[in-house]
Amino acid sequence: MRWIQDFISKKEKNKQKYYTEIGWIEVSPNAIASIASMATIQSYGVVGMAARNIADGISELLRLEEVNRGVDVEIDENGIKINLYIIVAYGVRIPEVAHNIMERVKWNLEKVTGLSVKEINVNVWGIRLQEEKEPFPWEEI
Amino acid sequence: MMRVENIDSDLLIKLFEYATYELKKHREEIDLLNVFPVPDGDTGTNMLYTLQSTLDEIRKVKNKTIRTIAEAAIKGSLMGARGNSGVILSQIIRGFCEVMRENEYIDAKVWIKSWQNATRVAYRAVIKPTEGTILTVLREGVKEGVIASRETNDITLIMERMLNKAKESLANTPNLLPILKEAKVVDAGGQGLVWIWTGFYEVLRGIEIFIEKPMKEKEEKIEVKERPEKEVLESYVITYQYCTEFIINSSENTDFSGFKKWLESQGDSIVTSEAPGLLKIHIHTNHPGLVLEKALELGSLSRIKIDNMAEQHEERLKEEINRDSITPLKEIGFVAVSWGEGINEIFKGLGVDIIVNGGQTLNPSVEVLSNAVEKVRAKKVFVLPNNKNVILAAKQLENIHKERVVIILTKHVLEGIRALYEYNPRDTWEILKEKMEKSIEKIKIGEITRAVKDSSYNGLKIEEGDIIGLTNDEVKVAGKNIETVCLDLLSLLVDGDSEVISVFYGKDVSKEEAEKLVNKLNNQYPSLSIELLYGGQPYYFYYLGVE
């Protein structure tokens, strides 16, 4: 489990604090990862996110509640750097989908946190033909 | 209203043509609605671009059947998909065409099945569909179509009900998506779909007679030029020589069916569309006179147009041959992405063969770049993306054109211009590539523009409308005066090794102002040489290159 510790300590180091007259505001990398992952999975063409498992290098498809594990956040004095690990739908134009994600994540993060986003990297870790969850009610004709 | 129970390949093409035409008419209006997911005002442009690319691919099809058209549409929409709404539209088109291509003709049943599949495919590519968007408008419109299809097999009527429902659904989008309500707009993508369907509906009910042929107008910047392939031209055999088009104006209740039947014996490629008292005819025939005589029995004729297709065909063939034989194959050619008339001129002067328009907000697609590379008559084609957003698309060219292309990763037009200074026709391409790549590192680039919103950056407090100086996409200096900001930014860029400062002034700066700045620079940096060039770039007052 060493990688988990590494992971945690790395995230601890990268806190982002604002100081105001009455105290500080801190946006943790975890919060940033949540915002970024929400923006990502709502993007068109994305059907899932993958965890970057450092231990064995195998990616796993994440459940909706844990998608923020599919985001790496690095913060330094210049701004935020983000790595996203995504699964896209079969048959979409991947460069375009990736580009849309970058724009959407950047815009959402900057709007919500006021921090500047320096870099967003989109890693496409898989392609899936998504099953339909429920048939459309007007299916039969 | 025309009753349509069957859509053949000609009508199908027309549907796409008029949908594109409608979208083109309303592009700006759609752009203005765009507040979600990112308010960057490009939804209309992106949708139009995607649909135009679809249409271009359809027009390239040699043997036009429902199947080949559907397949071309799938390919074209995928290749040309741009922006979020463009990607969604490409999925809709894919779903729509997947069903159609399995059928020889399209009746009401196939029509509605195609739309059902379009909805399914469009929804499949997203985990959490946001309601109050194009997806909602599509789903509700199609649902209405399903209900209508139980009552009638007239596609026009079904389309009418789909369209009306879609309009209703569009008006409701602000209630589903709060951000739309805040901005007091309806969803931009949904509006785009409504215009596309409007185009479909207008064709089906036969309204096209009353508007000028839309696709002939000169395309603006979105054009992807159609170039028929050579084999097609050479192997093309003409059975019927004259392309004949005209409109018969008759009395309200004339029955044209007998005449239409007779037409079939006179030629091929027959397309007719009808409205009360009007019949528009397009036919390829060897006896245009006979056709016109016969038509005169029904009423007066207007908009008569007769072309000799053999002539057109020969001219095109000649043109093709001329172009290929006059220009010999060069060793190295260049394609550059550029923005601003002055900068375009500079690129041309430096020997760039083809300039692709694009920049900060309009990124050219892989297809446009690929076509440009194809047109350059050279053994190796160097591509200069000149913008970091274009690099991704440019890299894809290596997959398409393999060894024929060399991509130089220029992130700015100034880097592109700098790289081209290295060109010496005697160098091999390997040496040129190395020289160009090295040269990019030597130049430092500054940009002067106006801040579009209040913000604070690196401890600088910036108000909307302030002048800001950037380098490497980072704001370094800010102020109220353009000259002061230029001087401040340059003091950061110039160091002991600097020799030259190049100033490219944009289209919002007059030549006098630019010369004034250069005078000041001459005083400040007497040991450097300062050059002033007209860039004509929008948004940016100056581009500054220091080397």
XYZ file of C-alpha atoms in Angstrom:
688
model
C 0.000 0.000 0.000
C 2.966 2.294 -0.212
C 1.705 4.018 -3.291
C -1.384 5.134 -1.474
C 0.744 6.801 1.146
C 2.832 8.443 -1.521
C -0.315 9.585 -3.145
C -1.731 11.084 0.033
C 1.429 12.800 1.090
C 1.835 14.246 -2.378
C -1.639 15.671 -2.260
C -1.066 17.079 1.237
C 1.955 18.986 0.027
C 0.057 20.720 -2.690
C -2.505 22.639 -0.727
C -3.678 25.898 -2.146
C -4.362 28.595 0.425
C -5.649 32.112 0.110
C -5.041 34.415 3.017
C -7.623 37.030 3.860
C -7.912 39.480 6.745
C -9.886 37.113 8.919
C -8.361 33.784 8.022
C -7.409 31.538 5.183
C -9.372 29.682 2.533
C -7.987 26.453 1.316
C -9.066 24.537 -1.757
C -7.642 21.054 -1.468
C -6.523 19.048 -4.464
C -9.319 16.645 -3.624
C -11.935 19.342 -4.037
C -10.361 20.384 -7.291
C -10.330 16.768 -8.456
C -14.053 16.479 -7.681
C -14.940 19.564 -9.663
C -12.784 18.444 -12.563
C -14.210 14.920 -12.581
C -17.799 16.178 -12.464
C -17.170 18.457 -15.397
C -15.500 15.597 -17.233
C -18.186 12.958 -16.854
C -20.847 15.412 -17.906
C -18.931 16.051 -21.100
C -20.349 14.628 -24.270
C -18.478 11.571 -25.518
C -17.173 10.508 -22.104
C -18.584 7.237 -20.797
C -16.316 6.764 -17.813
C -13.122 7.508 -16.008
C -10.250 5.210 -15.175
C -8.055 5.041 -12.097
C -4.408 5.346 -12.695
C -3.166 2.479 -10.585
C 0.465 3.171 -9.876
C 1.069 -0.204 -8.279
C 0.362 -2.463 -11.235
C -0.223 -0.094 -14.133
C -3.607 -1.606 -14.883
C -6.455 0.807 -15.267
C -9.834 0.119 -13.755
C -13.162 1.600 -14.701
C -14.384 3.757 -11.860
C -17.887 3.836 -10.457
C -19.709 7.136 -10.570
C -19.142 7.847 -6.861
C -15.398 7.564 -7.134
C -14.629 9.244 -10.435
C -12.422 11.813 -8.732
C -9.792 9.080 -8.541
C -9.476 9.449 -12.282
C -7.972 12.910 -11.829
C -4.444 13.900 -10.866
C -4.014 17.374 -9.496
C -0.770 19.249 -9.147
C -0.630 22.741 -7.750
C 2.226 25.176 -7.720
C 2.599 28.923 -7.637
C 1.771 29.219 -11.351
C -1.559 27.472 -11.124
C -3.189 24.098 -11.359
C -2.085 21.250 -13.553
C -4.526 18.437 -14.162
C -4.318 14.974 -15.669
C -7.563 13.261 -16.591
C -7.925 9.561 -17.344
C -11.029 8.899 -19.376
C -12.962 6.257 -21.289
C -14.735 7.542 -24.395
C -17.718 6.285 -26.325
C -17.116 4.274 -29.459
C -17.543 6.275 -32.652
C -16.863 9.819 -31.487
C -14.044 11.960 -32.768
C -11.575 11.668 -29.914
C -9.420 14.789 -30.421
C -12.541 16.910 -30.495
C -14.036 15.303 -27.408
C -10.735 15.756 -25.556
C -10.577 19.376 -26.602
C -14.128 19.980 -25.382
C -13.263 18.419 -22.030
C -10.243 20.678 -21.637
C -12.345 23.752 -22.265
C -15.160 22.659 -20.028
C -12.948 21.626 -17.098
C -10.864 24.767 -17.329
C -13.888 27.011 -17.477
C -15.655 25.281 -14.605
C -12.609 25.234 -12.328
C -11.702 28.831 -12.956
C -15.258 29.965 -12.427
C -15.742 28.048 -9.182
C -12.355 28.348 -7.493
C -10.928 31.527 -8.985
C -7.621 29.718 -9.421
C -5.915 29.691 -12.747
C -5.587 26.441 -14.609
C -2.251 26.132 -16.293
C -2.442 22.760 -17.916
C -4.987 20.031 -18.561
C -3.894 16.745 -20.060
C -6.477 14.293 -21.273
C -5.449 10.651 -21.347
C -7.816 8.397 -23.211
C -7.466 5.045 -21.519
C -10.129 3.127 -23.289
C -13.074 3.076 -25.622
C -16.392 1.471 -24.785
C -19.552 0.781 -26.637
C -21.971 1.864 -23.958
C -25.032 -0.275 -23.365
C -28.318 1.492 -23.119
C -29.365 1.668 -19.524
C -33.078 1.545 -20.118
C -34.983 1.180 -23.351
C -36.665 4.292 -24.571
C -40.367 4.087 -23.770
C -41.348 4.636 -27.403
C -39.107 1.899 -28.684
C -41.796 -0.282 -30.236
C -43.575 1.021 -33.279
C -48.093 21.098 -49.175
C -46.427 18.250 -50.959
C -47.165 14.758 -49.819
C -44.009 12.650 -49.571
C -44.215 8.946 -48.956
C -40.812 8.087 -50.293
C -37.444 9.751 -50.126
C -35.004 8.820 -52.855
C -31.305 9.607 -53.030
C -31.758 12.965 -54.795
C -34.232 14.184 -52.233
C -32.004 12.961 -49.431
C -29.126 15.086 -50.721
C -31.469 18.030 -50.960
C -32.424 17.581 -47.318
C -28.815 17.913 -46.291
C -28.300 20.870 -48.621
C -31.171 22.877 -47.272
C -30.400 21.996 -43.663
C -26.913 23.402 -44.245
C -28.415 26.442 -45.905
C -30.718 27.119 -42.950
C -27.886 26.677 -40.489
C -25.716 29.030 -42.478
C -28.410 31.696 -42.443
C -28.769 31.467 -38.683
C -25.227 30.750 -37.618
C -24.593 34.047 -35.869
C -27.896 33.979 -34.078
C -27.029 30.517 -32.699
C -23.535 31.632 -31.708
C -25.057 34.389 -29.599
C -27.177 31.899 -27.634
C -24.196 29.798 -26.617
C -23.766 29.914 -22.816
C -23.444 26.210 -22.042
C -21.294 24.146 -21.426
C -18.684 26.862 -22.034
C -19.863 30.313 -23.090
C -17.539 30.723 -26.024
C -20.096 31.642 -28.662
C -19.219 29.083 -31.287
C -22.096 26.591 -31.291
C -23.568 27.785 -34.583
C -20.183 27.905 -36.279
C -19.274 24.440 -35.039
C -22.579 22.883 -36.066
C -22.432 24.502 -39.474
C -18.886 23.347 -39.928
C -19.820 19.789 -39.061
C -22.835 19.757 -41.355
C -20.909 21.404 -44.181
C -18.266 18.717 -43.908
C -21.018 16.086 -44.047
C -22.467 17.656 -47.174
C -19.058 17.955 -48.817
C -18.451 14.262 -48.282
C -21.887 13.429 -49.717
C -21.143 15.476 -52.826
C -17.989 13.498 -53.445
C -19.964 10.259 -53.818
C -19.785 8.970 -57.365
C -22.668 6.561 -57.516
C -25.360 8.156 -55.430
C -27.642 5.678 -53.699
C -29.206 5.865 -50.262
C -26.510 3.551 -48.970
C -23.532 5.448 -50.383
C -24.952 8.789 -49.290
C -25.609 7.534 -45.777
C -22.112 6.148 -45.522
C -20.569 9.363 -46.819
C -22.624 11.344 -44.298
C -21.378 9.191 -41.439
C -17.798 9.628 -42.539
C -18.087 13.335 -43.274
C -19.742 14.181 -39.999
C -17.196 12.228 -38.028
C -14.227 13.806 -39.798
C -15.629 17.301 -39.571
C -17.054 17.153 -36.062
C -15.989 20.260 -34.254
C -16.790 21.542 -30.795
C -19.191 19.985 -28.342
C -22.324 20.552 -30.390
C -20.488 19.332 -33.494
C -19.617 16.045 -31.826
C -23.236 15.594 -30.721
C -24.476 16.432 -34.210
C -22.077 13.905 -35.711
C -23.545 11.212 -33.443
C -27.067 12.205 -34.447
C -26.142 11.994 -38.120
C -24.455 8.654 -37.562
C -27.490 7.162 -35.830
C -29.782 8.599 -38.477
C -27.779 7.178 -41.361
C -27.040 3.786 -39.804
C -30.643 2.748 -40.260
C -31.107 4.403 -43.635
C -28.153 2.739 -45.272
C -29.790 -0.639 -44.766
C -32.729 0.416 -46.919
C -33.169 0.957 -50.616
C -35.750 3.634 -50.189
C -36.981 5.625 -47.251
C -40.626 5.526 -46.334
C -42.243 6.889 -43.188
C -41.350 3.779 -41.235
C -37.671 3.908 -42.110
C -37.653 7.659 -41.580
C -38.905 7.397 -38.012
C -36.724 4.382 -37.223
C -33.722 6.371 -38.386
C -34.573 9.174 -36.002
C -35.157 6.765 -33.145
C -31.732 5.326 -33.736
C -30.257 8.829 -33.969
C -31.643 9.568 -30.513
C -30.336 6.320 -29.116
C -26.850 6.788 -30.524
C -26.715 10.407 -29.397
C -27.666 9.472 -25.853
C -25.306 6.531 -25.752
C -22.185 8.675 -25.848
C -22.753 10.407 -22.524
C -23.145 9.138 -18.966
C -25.121 11.992 -17.535
C -27.097 13.626 -20.296
C -27.818 17.205 -19.358
C -31.474 17.924 -19.974
C -32.452 21.208 -21.554
C -29.995 20.762 -24.413
C -30.065 19.592 -28.027
C -30.555 16.032 -26.709
C -33.851 16.961 -25.068
C -35.077 18.764 -28.160
C -34.144 15.792 -30.312
C -35.774 13.220 -28.032
C -39.041 15.062 -27.629
C -39.257 15.905 -31.307
C -38.646 12.305 -32.348
C -41.145 11.021 -29.800
C -43.791 13.202 -31.392
C -42.712 11.842 -34.772
C -43.276 8.284 -33.562
C -46.805 9.149 -32.534
C -47.454 10.909 -35.831
C -46.126 7.940 -37.805
C -48.890 5.768 -36.376
C -51.443 8.048 -37.950
C -49.970 8.818 -41.357
C -47.323 7.682 -43.781
C -46.771 11.150 -45.196
C -43.229 12.094 -44.219
C -43.938 15.784 -44.700
C -46.672 15.666 -42.104
C -44.514 13.680 -39.696
C -41.674 16.151 -40.120
C -44.033 19.033 -39.511
C -45.132 17.589 -36.205
C -41.558 16.765 -35.201
C -40.516 20.317 -35.980
C -43.378 21.924 -34.087
C -42.735 19.745 -31.078
C -39.023 20.531 -31.250
C -39.794 24.252 -31.213
C -41.974 23.761 -28.162
C -39.283 21.702 -26.493
C -36.692 24.347 -27.305
C -38.817 27.052 -25.699
C -38.906 24.920 -22.558
C -35.114 24.437 -22.271
C -34.622 27.401 -19.891
C -36.916 25.662 -17.407
C -34.706 22.575 -17.438
C -31.290 24.206 -17.427
C -31.011 27.122 -14.964
C -27.954 28.621 -16.633
C -30.074 29.258 -19.728
C -32.751 30.958 -17.683
C -30.161 33.187 -16.044
C -28.848 34.248 -19.399
C -32.401 34.556 -20.777
C -31.694 32.354 -23.777
C -32.792 29.003 -25.158
C -30.257 26.270 -25.764
C -27.993 27.044 -28.702
C -27.534 23.436 -29.845
C -31.282 22.851 -29.652
C -31.853 25.945 -31.746
C -29.376 24.542 -34.258
C -31.348 21.316 -34.504
C -34.572 23.257 -35.006
C -33.011 25.057 -37.993
C -31.752 21.798 -39.436
C -35.220 20.319 -39.188
C -36.681 23.502 -40.630
C -34.476 22.920 -43.660
C -35.740 19.337 -43.933
C -39.331 20.387 -43.606
C -39.075 23.153 -46.177
C -37.713 20.715 -48.746
C -40.371 18.133 -48.011
C -43.223 20.575 -48.415
C -41.694 21.851 -51.636
C -40.939 25.395 -50.547
C -37.560 25.346 -52.286
C -39.128 26.535 -55.501
C -39.483 29.974 -54.025
C -35.928 30.543 -52.936
C -32.842 30.933 -55.047
C -30.669 27.855 -55.339
C -28.870 28.277 -52.075
C -25.713 26.269 -52.405
C -24.370 28.225 -55.338
C -23.603 31.295 -53.271
C -19.978 31.857 -52.472
C -19.102 30.142 -49.259
C -17.409 32.148 -46.581
C -14.515 30.975 -44.494
C -16.027 27.603 -43.717
C -15.596 26.232 -47.167
C -14.041 22.875 -47.707
C -13.686 22.795 -51.447
C -15.079 19.994 -53.450
C -12.634 18.510 -55.855
C -13.873 15.699 -58.032
C -11.395 12.907 -58.332
C -9.598 12.504 -61.601
C -10.629 8.952 -62.296
C -14.217 10.024 -62.067
C -13.747 12.656 -64.674
C -11.970 10.405 -67.086
C -14.276 7.467 -66.859
C -17.400 9.559 -66.885
C -19.612 8.718 -69.823
C -22.429 11.047 -70.711
C -25.584 9.438 -71.996
C -27.733 12.536 -71.838
C -25.911 15.665 -72.783
C -28.005 18.632 -71.686
C -28.746 19.496 -68.102
C -32.070 21.288 -68.286
C -33.847 23.142 -65.518
C -37.012 25.248 -65.532
C -40.227 26.044 -63.734
C -43.714 25.705 -65.163
C -46.185 28.301 -63.933
C -49.669 26.995 -64.368
C -53.092 27.387 -62.813
C -53.749 26.269 -59.228
C -55.247 22.876 -59.922
C -53.187 21.645 -62.835
C -52.403 17.958 -62.769
C -48.739 17.460 -63.573
C -48.656 13.698 -63.200
C -49.052 12.938 -66.909
C -46.234 15.278 -67.805
C -43.970 13.816 -65.124
C -44.630 10.355 -66.475
C -43.741 11.483 -69.995
C -40.499 13.091 -68.719
C -39.178 9.717 -67.690
C -38.961 8.707 -71.327
C -36.826 11.758 -72.139
C -33.724 11.359 -69.990
C -32.386 10.640 -66.544
C -31.458 12.366 -63.260
C -34.988 13.672 -63.103
C -35.902 15.728 -60.070
C -39.245 17.444 -59.835
C -40.846 19.352 -57.044
C -44.324 20.572 -56.974
C -46.460 23.207 -55.318
C -49.989 24.204 -56.307
C -49.719 25.584 -59.823
C -45.927 25.264 -59.953
C -43.638 22.509 -61.098
C -39.877 22.703 -60.976
C -37.996 20.339 -63.237
C -34.434 19.197 -63.441
C -33.597 16.655 -66.144
C -30.627 15.430 -68.153
C -31.822 14.949 -71.721
C -30.639 14.952 -75.334
C -33.657 16.978 -76.489
C -34.149 20.003 -74.253
C -36.234 21.701 -76.920
C -38.722 18.888 -76.996
C -39.070 18.954 -73.224
C -39.652 22.713 -73.208
C -42.222 22.509 -76.031
C -44.157 19.890 -74.155
C -43.981 21.881 -70.933
C -45.393 24.941 -72.708
C -48.642 23.088 -73.147
C -49.119 23.304 -69.383
C -48.224 26.921 -68.755
C -45.565 29.607 -69.006
C -41.939 28.794 -68.289
C -39.452 30.628 -66.121
C -35.855 30.309 -64.914
C -34.839 28.233 -67.874
C -31.270 27.004 -67.753
C -29.661 24.594 -70.191
C -26.043 23.451 -69.924
C -24.061 21.225 -72.207
C -22.547 18.777 -69.785
C -20.020 17.418 -72.261
C -18.527 20.886 -72.471
C -18.369 21.338 -68.730
C -16.870 17.944 -68.418
C -14.149 18.642 -70.950
C -13.276 21.940 -69.371
C -12.880 20.356 -66.004
C -10.756 17.631 -67.460
C -8.522 20.151 -69.205
C -8.139 22.208 -66.090
C -7.160 19.141 -64.181
C -4.534 18.150 -66.704
C -3.142 21.675 -66.966
C -2.698 22.005 -63.289
C -0.838 18.745 -63.041
C 1.492 19.287 -65.959
C 2.396 22.959 -65.623
C 3.746 22.900 -62.113
C 6.536 20.416 -61.601
C 6.882 18.689 -58.258
C 8.974 20.744 -55.820
C 11.206 19.196 -53.190
C 9.612 21.000 -50.266
C 6.290 22.801 -49.893
C 4.700 24.586 -46.971
C 1.265 24.748 -45.377
C 0.813 27.335 -42.643
C -2.108 28.142 -40.373
C -2.435 31.885 -40.131
C -4.618 34.674 -38.949
C -4.590 38.300 -40.078
C -4.190 39.654 -43.583
C -0.742 41.164 -43.046
C 0.581 37.950 -41.605
C -0.949 35.981 -44.479
C 0.954 38.228 -46.887
C 4.189 37.674 -45.002
C 3.693 33.928 -45.147
C 2.999 34.103 -48.868
C 6.142 36.180 -49.346
C 8.142 33.542 -47.514
C 7.000 30.877 -49.949
C 4.091 29.231 -48.184
C 2.018 27.342 -50.774
C -1.255 27.182 -48.918
C -2.463 29.239 -46.004
C -5.199 27.755 -43.855
C -7.189 30.322 -41.938
C -7.371 29.657 -38.253
C -6.352 30.950 -34.914
C -7.331 31.383 -31.314
C -11.042 30.743 -31.771
C -11.288 29.018 -35.121
C -9.221 25.880 -35.204
C -9.049 24.201 -38.572
C -10.037 20.554 -38.589
C -7.844 17.679 -39.607
C -9.747 17.449 -42.852
C -9.070 21.028 -43.898
C -5.382 20.643 -43.102
C -5.265 17.332 -44.884
C -6.843 18.796 -48.023
C -4.319 21.615 -47.953
C -1.429 19.154 -47.741
C -2.909 17.197 -50.612
C -3.014 20.250 -52.859
C 0.630 21.198 -52.396
C 2.670 19.946 -55.326
C 5.781 18.931 -53.465
C 7.530 15.778 -52.350
C 7.656 16.854 -48.717
C 5.116 19.160 -47.174
C 6.086 21.085 -44.056
C 3.112 22.009 -41.877
C 3.291 24.945 -39.485
C 0.321 24.839 -37.072
C 1.278 28.202 -35.507
C -1.074 27.755 -32.589
C -0.946 25.331 -29.740
C -4.589 24.378 -30.245
C -3.861 23.305 -33.808
C -0.869 21.117 -32.996
C -3.068 18.185 -32.045
C -4.870 18.267 -35.380
C -1.602 18.765 -37.252
C -0.058 15.717 -35.635
C -2.860 13.595 -37.029
C -1.657 14.423 -40.511
C 1.230 12.050 -39.971
C -1.254 9.205 -39.848
C -2.917 10.286 -43.057
C 0.008 11.376 -45.202
C 2.775 9.335 -43.540
C 6.251 10.370 -44.705
C 4.957 13.083 -46.979
C 4.393 15.561 -44.158
C 6.759 17.091 -41.673
C 5.178 18.855 -38.737
C 7.089 21.709 -37.166
C 5.547 22.364 -33.765
C 5.170 26.123 -33.986
C 2.875 27.522 -31.297
C 2.609 31.042 -32.653
C 2.551 32.718 -36.070
C 5.778 34.504 -35.154
C 7.439 31.154 -34.550
C 6.169 30.065 -37.949
C 7.568 33.162 -39.625
C 10.861 32.758 -37.795
C 11.101 29.117 -38.858
C 10.489 29.998 -42.506
C 13.428 32.416 -42.505
C 15.590 29.299 -42.337
C 14.375 28.014 -45.680
C 17.105 27.520 -48.231
C 16.109 25.529 -51.315
C 19.465 23.818 -51.346
C 19.005 22.202 -47.959
C 17.623 18.709 -47.662
C 14.407 18.387 -45.700
C 16.184 16.805 -42.734
C 18.516 19.763 -42.387
C 15.660 22.222 -42.830
C 13.613 20.486 -40.159
C 16.464 20.654 -37.691
C 17.183 24.301 -38.490
C 13.559 25.262 -38.127
C 13.136 23.513 -34.835
C 16.251 25.170 -33.442
C 15.184 28.586 -34.680
C 11.901 28.449 -32.784
C 13.757 28.260 -29.525
C 15.712 31.399 -30.294
C 12.727 33.696 -30.492
C 10.818 35.134 -27.539
C 7.288 36.269 -28.192
C 5.152 38.887 -26.524
C 1.499 39.709 -27.195
C -0.419 42.861 -26.343
C -4.190 42.676 -26.064
C -7.134 43.916 -24.027
C -8.452 42.075 -20.955
C -12.012 40.853 -21.474
C -12.868 40.537 -17.806
C -11.778 41.575 -14.318
C -9.293 39.187 -12.850
C -6.157 38.954 -10.869
C -3.176 37.041 -12.063
C 0.245 36.542 -10.521
C -0.496 39.378 -8.120
C -1.539 41.725 -10.932
C -4.966 43.226 -10.568
C -6.585 43.512 -13.960
C -9.805 45.280 -14.827
C -11.915 44.687 -17.878
C -10.584 46.788 -20.730
C -7.056 47.051 -19.356
C -4.180 46.496 -21.717
C -2.253 43.347 -20.894
C 1.055 41.973 -22.067
C 1.506 38.232 -22.351
C 4.309 35.883 -23.047
C 3.873 32.094 -23.247
C 0.160 32.621 -22.545
C 0.939 34.199 -19.198
C 0.002 37.728 -18.286
C 3.169 39.525 -17.276
C 2.268 43.184 -17.339
C -0.900 45.236 -17.262
C -1.751 48.890 -17.611
C -3.960 51.464 -19.260
C -1.675 52.569 -22.065
C -0.692 50.360 -24.989
C 2.756 51.871 -25.422
C 3.674 51.617 -21.757
C 2.600 47.987 -21.642
C 4.666 47.250 -24.775
C 7.735 48.856 -23.243
C 7.249 47.058 -19.928
C 6.801 43.714 -21.613
C 9.829 44.222 -23.826
C 11.980 45.042 -20.815
C 11.197 41.514 -19.622
C 11.915 39.895 -22.987
C 15.064 41.738 -24.041
C 18.321 40.571 -22.551
C 22.024 40.923 -23.296
C 21.914 38.494 -26.222
C 19.013 40.157 -28.005
C 19.654 41.641 -31.419
C 16.374 42.237 -33.181
C 12.891 43.301 -32.127
C 10.108 42.635 -34.639
C 6.883 44.537 -34.124
C 3.746 43.256 -35.898
C 0.899 45.688 -35.519
C -2.689 44.469 -35.562
C -5.723 45.718 -37.403
C -6.866 47.919 -34.523
C -3.639 49.926 -34.524
C -2.897 52.660 -37.057
C 0.398 52.824 -38.855
C 1.179 56.189 -37.222
C 0.709 54.790 -33.739
C 2.929 51.847 -34.573
C 5.635 54.129 -35.962
C 5.496 56.216 -32.816
C 6.117 53.093 -30.777
C 9.040 52.115 -32.962
C 10.603 55.566 -32.474
C 10.419 55.114 -28.736
C 11.945 51.654 -29.018
C 14.788 53.037 -31.104
C 15.551 55.500 -28.329
C 15.281 52.908 -25.619
C 17.277 50.183 -27.353
C 19.774 52.012 -29.581
C 21.918 48.918 -30.069
C 19.078 46.705 -31.338
C 17.534 46.793 -34.770
C 13.815 47.289 -34.712
C 11.594 46.163 -37.588
C 7.985 47.130 -38.061
C 5.564 44.940 -40.026
C 1.839 44.995 -40.636
C 0.252 41.877 -39.157
C -3.413 42.810 -39.384
C -4.264 40.328 -36.637
C -7.575 40.861 -34.820
C -7.789 41.253 -31.005
C -4.048 41.656 -30.509
C -2.651 45.174 -30.835
C 0.893 43.949 -31.222
C 2.867 40.773 -31.570
C 6.450 41.320 -30.452
C 9.285 39.018 -31.405
C 12.663 39.336 -29.689
C 15.705 37.498 -30.863
